[in-house]
Amino acid sequence: MRDGNTMTEKYLSFRERLQPGLDATGSFLGGVGHAFKLVVTYLVRMRKVLLSIPVLVLAVQLAQYNTEHLPEQVGIDLQTTGEFALVISRNAAVMGPLVLTVLCLVLMFCSRRTMYPWIISVFSLVLPLLLLLTNMYPA
C-alpha cells in the first residue's frame, strides 16, 4: 500500500510541475480546435453544394463532348444483329442524360439524406459514356 501512495504523490507532484505548460498548450490547442470545428461545421452544412459542383461540371463536359462526337442519329437498344432498334436525335441523346443528372441533383437538394441521391447522380454520368461507346463501336 505504501508504494501506491508514493506513486500517487509522485504523479501529483509531476502534474504540478507540468501544469503551466499544459495550460499554455491547452489554450493554443483550444483555439485551433475551435477554428477546426467551425470549418468542419461549415463544410457539413454546405456538403450538398460541395458534392454537386463536380458532378454538374462533369455532366456538362460530357454533354459537350457528346455533342461533338456523337453521330446525327444516335442508336439506342443495340440488337444482336448489330443494328439499333431505336434511333433518336443527337440533341435528345445529349440533353437526356444531362437533364437526368440535374434532376438527380435537384432531388438530392430536396432530400434529407445527401449521399444516396448523390451516388445516383454519379451513376447517371455513365449514361452519356454508354451512348458514346455503343455508337462508336456498334457491334
PDB file of C-alpha atoms in Angstrom:
ATOM      1  CA  MET A   1       0.000   0.000   0.000  1.00  0.00           C
ATOM      2  CA  ARG A   2       2.816   2.338   0.784  1.00  0.00           C
ATOM      3  CA  ASP A   3       4.176   2.072  -2.787  1.00  0.00           C
ATOM      4  CA  GLY A   4       0.776   3.008  -4.196  1.00  0.00           C
ATOM      5  CA  ASN A   5       0.665   6.159  -2.100  1.00  0.00           C
ATOM      6  CA  THR A   6       4.147   7.206  -3.174  1.00  0.00           C
ATOM      7  CA  MET A   7       3.251   6.636  -6.829  1.00  0.00           C
ATOM      8  CA  THR A   8       0.202   8.851  -6.413  1.00  0.00           C
ATOM      9  CA  GLU A   9       2.283  11.512  -4.698  1.00  0.00           C
ATOM     10  CA  LYS A  10       4.920  11.366  -7.439  1.00  0.00           C
ATOM     11  CA  TYR A  11       2.261  11.684 -10.125  1.00  0.00           C
ATOM     12  CA  LEU A  12       0.654  14.666  -8.388  1.00  0.00           C
ATOM     13  CA  SER A  13       3.985  16.457  -7.968  1.00  0.00           C
ATOM     14  CA  PHE A  14       4.859  15.726 -11.612  1.00  0.00           C
ATOM     15  CA  ARG A  15       1.474  17.089 -12.667  1.00  0.00           C
ATOM     16  CA  GLU A  16       2.004  20.260 -10.622  1.00  0.00           C
ATOM     17  CA  ARG A  17       5.338  20.890 -12.347  1.00  0.00           C
ATOM     18  CA  LEU A  18       3.765  20.414 -15.802  1.00  0.00           C
ATOM     19  CA  GLN A  19       0.630  22.456 -15.156  1.00  0.00           C
ATOM     20  CA  PRO A  20       1.907  25.819 -16.543  1.00  0.00           C
ATOM     21  CA  GLY A  21       2.957  24.167 -19.805  1.00  0.00           C
ATOM     22  CA  LEU A  22      -0.332  22.260 -20.061  1.00  0.00           C
ATOM     23  CA  ASP A  23      -2.292  25.477 -19.549  1.00  0.00           C
ATOM     24  CA  ALA A  24      -0.388  27.280 -22.322  1.00  0.00           C
ATOM     25  CA  THR A  25      -0.682  24.341 -24.719  1.00  0.00           C
ATOM     26  CA  GLY A  26      -4.337  23.827 -23.873  1.00  0.00           C
ATOM     27  CA  SER A  27      -5.255  27.425 -24.677  1.00  0.00           C
ATOM     28  CA  PHE A  28      -3.421  27.240 -28.031  1.00  0.00           C
ATOM     29  CA  LEU A  29      -4.951  23.886 -28.960  1.00  0.00           C
ATOM     30  CA  GLY A  30      -8.335  25.110 -27.796  1.00  0.00           C
ATOM     31  CA  GLY A  31      -8.177  27.966 -30.307  1.00  0.00           C
ATOM     32  CA  VAL A  32      -7.035  25.688 -33.126  1.00  0.00           C
ATOM     33  CA  GLY A  33      -9.674  23.149 -32.160  1.00  0.00           C
ATOM     34  CA  HIS A  34     -12.372  25.819 -32.204  1.00  0.00           C
ATOM     35  CA  ALA A  35     -11.299  27.008 -35.671  1.00  0.00           C
ATOM     36  CA  PHE A  36     -11.211  23.405 -36.916  1.00  0.00           C
ATOM     37  CA  LYS A  37     -14.681  22.810 -35.513  1.00  0.00           C
ATOM     38  CA  LEU A  38     -16.020  25.906 -37.295  1.00  0.00           C
ATOM     39  CA  VAL A  39     -14.529  24.783 -40.631  1.00  0.00           C
ATOM     40  CA  VAL A  40     -15.908  21.256 -40.285  1.00  0.00           C
ATOM     41  CA  THR A  41     -19.327  22.604 -39.299  1.00  0.00           C
ATOM     42  CA  TYR A  42     -19.369  24.878 -42.348  1.00  0.00           C
ATOM     43  CA  LEU A  43     -18.320  22.006 -44.646  1.00  0.00           C
ATOM     44  CA  VAL A  44     -21.008  19.716 -43.246  1.00  0.00           C
ATOM     45  CA  ARG A  45     -23.678  22.371 -43.744  1.00  0.00           C
ATOM     46  CA  MET A  46     -22.537  23.019 -47.318  1.00  0.00           C
ATOM     47  CA  ARG A  47     -21.983  19.358 -48.247  1.00  0.00           C
ATOM     48  CA  LYS A  48     -24.833  19.253 -50.743  1.00  0.00           C
ATOM     49  CA  VAL A  49     -23.407  22.158 -52.700  1.00  0.00           C
ATOM     50  CA  LEU A  50     -19.844  20.891 -52.431  1.00  0.00           C
ATOM     51  CA  LEU A  51     -20.831  17.423 -53.641  1.00  0.00           C
ATOM     52  CA  SER A  52     -22.997  18.662 -56.509  1.00  0.00           C
ATOM     53  CA  ILE A  53     -20.462  21.013 -58.116  1.00  0.00           C
ATOM     54  CA  PRO A  54     -18.082  18.315 -59.503  1.00  0.00           C
ATOM     55  CA  VAL A  55     -20.990  16.173 -60.718  1.00  0.00           C
ATOM     56  CA  LEU A  56     -22.569  19.116 -62.515  1.00  0.00           C
ATOM     57  CA  VAL A  57     -19.266  20.175 -64.108  1.00  0.00           C
ATOM     58  CA  LEU A  58     -18.580  16.645 -65.333  1.00  0.00           C
ATOM     59  CA  ALA A  59     -22.128  16.275 -66.688  1.00  0.00           C
ATOM     60  CA  VAL A  60     -21.756  19.487 -68.713  1.00  0.00           C
ATOM     61  CA  GLN A  61     -18.351  18.385 -70.005  1.00  0.00           C
ATOM     62  CA  LEU A  62     -19.746  15.015 -71.074  1.00  0.00           C
ATOM     63  CA  ALA A  63     -22.653  16.744 -72.806  1.00  0.00           C
ATOM     64  CA  GLN A  64     -20.248  18.977 -74.727  1.00  0.00           C
ATOM     65  CA  TYR A  65     -18.078  16.026 -75.680  1.00  0.00           C
ATOM     66  CA  ASN A  66     -21.079  14.009 -76.857  1.00  0.00           C
ATOM     67  CA  THR A  67     -22.355  16.975 -78.873  1.00  0.00           C
ATOM     68  CA  GLU A  68     -19.104  16.945 -80.836  1.00  0.00           C
ATOM     69  CA  HIS A  69     -18.571  13.192 -81.156  1.00  0.00           C
ATOM     70  CA  LEU A  70     -21.985  11.514 -81.457  1.00  0.00           C
ATOM     71  CA  PRO A  71     -23.429  10.928 -84.927  1.00  0.00           C
ATOM     72  CA  GLU A  72     -26.508  12.851 -86.092  1.00  0.00           C
ATOM     73  CA  GLN A  73     -28.760   9.836 -85.429  1.00  0.00           C
ATOM     74  CA  VAL A  74     -27.942   8.074 -82.154  1.00  0.00           C
ATOM     75  CA  GLY A  75     -28.911   4.463 -81.813  1.00  0.00           C
ATOM     76  CA  ILE A  76     -30.368   3.008 -78.650  1.00  0.00           C
ATOM     77  CA  ASP A  77     -31.165  -0.607 -77.789  1.00  0.00           C
ATOM     78  CA  LEU A  78     -28.457  -2.445 -79.727  1.00  0.00           C
ATOM     79  CA  GLN A  79     -29.746  -5.745 -81.144  1.00  0.00           C
ATOM     80  CA  THR A  80     -27.761  -8.961 -81.562  1.00  0.00           C
ATOM     81  CA  THR A  81     -27.605  -8.346 -85.314  1.00  0.00           C
ATOM     82  CA  GLY A  82     -25.608  -5.147 -84.768  1.00  0.00           C
ATOM     83  CA  GLU A  83     -28.455  -2.788 -85.656  1.00  0.00           C
ATOM     84  CA  PHE A  84     -30.250  -0.398 -83.349  1.00  0.00           C
ATOM     85  CA  ALA A  85     -33.911  -0.948 -82.532  1.00  0.00           C
ATOM     86  CA  LEU A  86     -34.486   2.734 -81.739  1.00  0.00           C
ATOM     87  CA  VAL A  87     -32.813   5.823 -83.199  1.00  0.00           C
ATOM     88  CA  ILE A  88     -33.054   9.292 -81.623  1.00  0.00           C
ATOM     89  CA  SER A  89     -31.548  12.666 -82.494  1.00  0.00           C
ATOM     90  CA  ARG A  90     -28.174  13.786 -81.186  1.00  0.00           C
ATOM     91  CA  ASN A  91     -29.774  16.626 -79.226  1.00  0.00           C
ATOM     92  CA  ALA A  92     -32.040  14.217 -77.338  1.00  0.00           C
ATOM     93  CA  ALA A  93     -29.111  11.880 -76.654  1.00  0.00           C
ATOM     94  CA  VAL A  94     -27.065  14.754 -75.249  1.00  0.00           C
ATOM     95  CA  MET A  95     -29.752  16.574 -73.278  1.00  0.00           C
ATOM     96  CA  GLY A  96     -31.468  13.469 -71.862  1.00  0.00           C
ATOM     97  CA  PRO A  97     -28.590  12.309 -69.624  1.00  0.00           C
ATOM     98  CA  LEU A  98     -27.798  15.917 -68.686  1.00  0.00           C
ATOM     99  CA  VAL A  99     -31.395  16.534 -67.585  1.00  0.00           C
ATOM    100  CA  LEU A 100     -31.397  13.214 -65.709  1.00  0.00           C
ATOM    101  CA  THR A 101     -28.242  14.173 -63.805  1.00  0.00           C
ATOM    102  CA  VAL A 102     -29.602  17.632 -62.976  1.00  0.00           C
ATOM    103  CA  LEU A 103     -32.866  16.041 -61.811  1.00  0.00           C
ATOM    104  CA  CYS A 104     -30.906  13.702 -59.525  1.00  0.00           C
ATOM    105  CA  LEU A 105     -29.057  16.699 -58.081  1.00  0.00           C
ATOM    106  CA  VAL A 106     -32.329  18.580 -57.523  1.00  0.00           C
ATOM    107  CA  LEU A 107     -33.713  15.551 -55.710  1.00  0.00           C
ATOM    108  CA  MET A 108     -30.526  15.481 -53.628  1.00  0.00           C
ATOM    109  CA  PHE A 109     -31.197  19.071 -52.524  1.00  0.00           C
ATOM    110  CA  CYS A 110     -34.788  18.149 -51.627  1.00  0.00           C
ATOM    111  CA  SER A 111     -33.802  15.017 -49.733  1.00  0.00           C
ATOM    112  CA  ARG A 112     -32.894  14.871 -46.067  1.00  0.00           C
ATOM    113  CA  ARG A 113     -30.257  12.309 -46.854  1.00  0.00           C
ATOM    114  CA  THR A 114     -27.453  13.510 -49.084  1.00  0.00           C
ATOM    115  CA  MET A 115     -25.413  10.510 -50.108  1.00  0.00           C
ATOM    116  CA  TYR A 116     -27.987   8.222 -51.745  1.00  0.00           C
ATOM    117  CA  PRO A 117     -29.275  10.716 -54.332  1.00  0.00           C
ATOM    118  CA  TRP A 118     -25.713  11.960 -54.893  1.00  0.00           C
ATOM    119  CA  ILE A 119     -24.489   8.438 -55.645  1.00  0.00           C
ATOM    120  CA  ILE A 120     -27.390   8.002 -58.083  1.00  0.00           C
ATOM    121  CA  SER A 121     -26.388  11.253 -59.803  1.00  0.00           C
ATOM    122  CA  VAL A 122     -22.808   9.980 -60.071  1.00  0.00           C
ATOM    123  CA  PHE A 123     -24.046   6.741 -61.626  1.00  0.00           C
ATOM    124  CA  SER A 124     -26.193   8.742 -64.053  1.00  0.00           C
ATOM    125  CA  LEU A 125     -22.931  10.046 -65.522  1.00  0.00           C
ATOM    126  CA  VAL A 126     -22.373   6.598 -67.018  1.00  0.00           C
ATOM    127  CA  LEU A 127     -25.292   7.046 -69.434  1.00  0.00           C
ATOM    128  CA  PRO A 128     -23.550   9.544 -71.770  1.00  0.00           C
ATOM    129  CA  LEU A 129     -20.482   7.311 -71.845  1.00  0.00           C
ATOM    130  CA  LEU A 130     -22.636   4.292 -72.637  1.00  0.00           C
ATOM    131  CA  LEU A 131     -24.329   6.125 -75.523  1.00  0.00           C
ATOM    132  CA  LEU A 132     -20.968   7.207 -76.846  1.00  0.00           C
ATOM    133  CA  LEU A 133     -19.433   3.745 -76.668  1.00  0.00           C
ATOM    134  CA  THR A 134     -22.390   1.931 -78.210  1.00  0.00           C
ATOM    135  CA  ASN A 135     -22.465   4.342 -81.132  1.00  0.00           C
ATOM    136  CA  MET A 136     -18.709   4.328 -81.708  1.00  0.00           C
ATOM    137  CA  TYR A 137     -18.420   0.531 -81.591  1.00  0.00           C
ATOM    138  CA  PRO A 138     -21.888  -0.751 -82.551  1.00  0.00           C
ATOM    139  CA  ALA A 139     -21.205  -4.442 -82.881  1.00  0.00           C
TER     140      ALA A 139
END
